[in-house]
mmCIF file of C-alpha atoms in Angstrom:
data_model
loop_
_atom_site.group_PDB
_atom_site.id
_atom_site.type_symbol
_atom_site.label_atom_id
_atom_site.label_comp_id
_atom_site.label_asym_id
_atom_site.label_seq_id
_atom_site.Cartn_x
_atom_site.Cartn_y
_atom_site.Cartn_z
ATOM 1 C CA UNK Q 1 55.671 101.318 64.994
ATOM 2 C CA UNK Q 2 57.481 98.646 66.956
ATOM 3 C CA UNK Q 3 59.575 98.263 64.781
ATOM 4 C CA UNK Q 4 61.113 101.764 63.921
ATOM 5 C CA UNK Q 5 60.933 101.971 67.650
ATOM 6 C CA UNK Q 6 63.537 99.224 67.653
ATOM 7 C CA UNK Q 7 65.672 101.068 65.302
ATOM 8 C CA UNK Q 8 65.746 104.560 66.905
ATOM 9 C CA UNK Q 9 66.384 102.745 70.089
ATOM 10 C CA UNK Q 10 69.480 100.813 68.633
ATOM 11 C CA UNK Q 11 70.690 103.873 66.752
ATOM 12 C CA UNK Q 12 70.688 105.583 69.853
ATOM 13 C CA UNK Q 13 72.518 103.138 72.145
ATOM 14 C CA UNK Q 14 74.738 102.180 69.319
ATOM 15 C CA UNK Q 15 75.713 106.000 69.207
ATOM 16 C CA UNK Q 16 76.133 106.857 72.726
ATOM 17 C CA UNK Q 17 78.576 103.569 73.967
ATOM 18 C CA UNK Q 18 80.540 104.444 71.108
ATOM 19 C CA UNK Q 19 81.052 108.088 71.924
ATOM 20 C CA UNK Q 20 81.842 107.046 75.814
ATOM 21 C CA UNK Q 21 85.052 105.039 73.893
ATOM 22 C CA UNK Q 22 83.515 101.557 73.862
ATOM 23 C CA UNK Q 23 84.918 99.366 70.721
ATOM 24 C CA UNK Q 24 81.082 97.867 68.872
ATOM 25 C CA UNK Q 25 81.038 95.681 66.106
ATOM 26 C CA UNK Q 26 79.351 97.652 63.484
ATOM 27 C CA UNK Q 27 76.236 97.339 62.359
ATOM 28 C CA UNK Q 28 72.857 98.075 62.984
ATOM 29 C CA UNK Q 29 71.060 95.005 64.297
ATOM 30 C CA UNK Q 30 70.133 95.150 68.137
ATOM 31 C CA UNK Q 31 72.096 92.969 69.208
ATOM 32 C CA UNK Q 32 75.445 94.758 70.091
ATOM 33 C CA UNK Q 33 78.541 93.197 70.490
ATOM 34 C CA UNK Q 34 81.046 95.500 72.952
ATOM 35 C CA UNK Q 35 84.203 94.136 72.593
ATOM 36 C CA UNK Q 36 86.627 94.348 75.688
ATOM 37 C CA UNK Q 37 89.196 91.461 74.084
ATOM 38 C CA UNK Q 38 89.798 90.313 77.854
ATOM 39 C CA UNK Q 39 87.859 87.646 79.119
ATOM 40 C CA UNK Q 40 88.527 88.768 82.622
ATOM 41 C CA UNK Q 41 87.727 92.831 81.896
ATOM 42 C CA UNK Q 42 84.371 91.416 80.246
ATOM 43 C CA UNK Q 43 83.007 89.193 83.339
ATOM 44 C CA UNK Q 44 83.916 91.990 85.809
ATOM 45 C CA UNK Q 45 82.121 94.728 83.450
ATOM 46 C CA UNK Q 46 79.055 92.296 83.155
ATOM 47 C CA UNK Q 47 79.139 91.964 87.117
ATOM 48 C CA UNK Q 48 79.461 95.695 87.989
ATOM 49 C CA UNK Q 49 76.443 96.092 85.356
ATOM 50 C CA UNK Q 50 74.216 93.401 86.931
ATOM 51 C CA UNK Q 51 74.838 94.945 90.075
ATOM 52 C CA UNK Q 52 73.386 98.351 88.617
ATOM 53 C CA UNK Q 53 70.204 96.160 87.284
ATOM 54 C CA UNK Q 54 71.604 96.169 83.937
ATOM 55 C CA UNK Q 55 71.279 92.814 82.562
ATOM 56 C CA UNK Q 56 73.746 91.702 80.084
ATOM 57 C CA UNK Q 57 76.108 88.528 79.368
ATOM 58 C CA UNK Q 58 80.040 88.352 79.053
ATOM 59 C CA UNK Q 59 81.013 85.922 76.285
ATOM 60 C CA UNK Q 60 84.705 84.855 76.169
ATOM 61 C CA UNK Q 61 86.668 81.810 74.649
ATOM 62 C CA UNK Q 62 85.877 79.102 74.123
ATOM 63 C CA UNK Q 63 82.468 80.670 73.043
ATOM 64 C CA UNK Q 64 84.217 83.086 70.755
ATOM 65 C CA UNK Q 65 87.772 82.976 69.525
ATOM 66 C CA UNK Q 66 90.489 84.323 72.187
ATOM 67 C CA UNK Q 67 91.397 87.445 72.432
ATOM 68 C CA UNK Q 68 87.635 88.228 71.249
ATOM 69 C CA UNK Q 69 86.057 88.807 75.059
ATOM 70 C CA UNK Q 70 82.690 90.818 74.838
ATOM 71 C CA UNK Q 71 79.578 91.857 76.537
ATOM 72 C CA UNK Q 72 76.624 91.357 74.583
ATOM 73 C CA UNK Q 73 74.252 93.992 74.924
ATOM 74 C CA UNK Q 74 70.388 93.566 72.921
ATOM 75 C CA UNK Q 75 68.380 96.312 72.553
ATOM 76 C CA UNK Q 76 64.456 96.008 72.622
ATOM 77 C CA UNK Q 77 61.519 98.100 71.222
ATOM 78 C CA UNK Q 78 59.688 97.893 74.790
ATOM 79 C CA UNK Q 79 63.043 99.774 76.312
ATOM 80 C CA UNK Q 80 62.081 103.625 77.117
ATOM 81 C CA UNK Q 81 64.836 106.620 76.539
ATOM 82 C CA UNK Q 82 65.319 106.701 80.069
ATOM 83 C CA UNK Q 83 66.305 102.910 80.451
ATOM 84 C CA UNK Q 84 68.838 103.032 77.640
ATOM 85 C CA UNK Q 85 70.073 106.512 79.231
ATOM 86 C CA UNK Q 86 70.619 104.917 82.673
ATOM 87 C CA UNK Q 87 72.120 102.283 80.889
ATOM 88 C CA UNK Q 88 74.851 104.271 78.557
ATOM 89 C CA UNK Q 89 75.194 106.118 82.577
ATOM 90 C CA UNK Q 90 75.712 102.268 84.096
ATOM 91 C CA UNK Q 91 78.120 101.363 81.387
ATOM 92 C CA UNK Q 92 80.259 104.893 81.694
ATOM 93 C CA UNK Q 93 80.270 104.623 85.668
ATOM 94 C CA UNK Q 94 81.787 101.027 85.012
ATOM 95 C CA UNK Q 95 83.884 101.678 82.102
ATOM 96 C CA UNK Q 96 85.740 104.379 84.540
ATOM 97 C CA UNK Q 97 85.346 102.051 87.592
ATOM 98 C CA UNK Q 98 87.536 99.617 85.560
ATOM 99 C CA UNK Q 99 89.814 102.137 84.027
ATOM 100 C CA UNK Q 100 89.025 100.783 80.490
ATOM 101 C CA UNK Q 101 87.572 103.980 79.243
#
């Protein structure tokens, strides 16, 4: 059950950052890649995010290759609807707060 859990939460979240105009590596593992190609966009998203409680970690060059900035998002089976929905809210509120959506 924890396990199809996992997958209808990382459907979900997978679905929803992509219709707010986020760029995702596709896939469906839970571990989502948003790709902001800026390291500089990508460290200010992941601070506006942790400000809203939303934990999550920028990666940028060297870590992966330039032009490749991201935020790496991972989705869990113990997340309720209501966490991922504040979360898709968090990451629209920031994504307009930084003009990249």
């Amino acid at each position: 059950s924890l396990r199809d859990k996992l997958e209808k939460n990382t459907h979900y979240f997978r679905k929803e950052i992509e219709s707010l105009g986020y760029d995702i590596k596709k896939g469906i593992h839970p571990i989502i890649p948003i790709m902001l190609y800026d390291a500089k966009i990508a460290k200010k998203l992941s601070e506006i995010l942790l400000d809203k409680g939303i934990y999550v970690v920028s990666f940028s060059y060297p870590v992966v290759p330039k032009n490749q900035a991201r935020i790496r998002v991972q989705i869990s089976a113990a997340h309720s609807k209501s966490q991922l929905e504040y979360a898709i809210d968090c990451f629209s509120q920031a994504g307009k707060e930084l003009d990249i959506l």
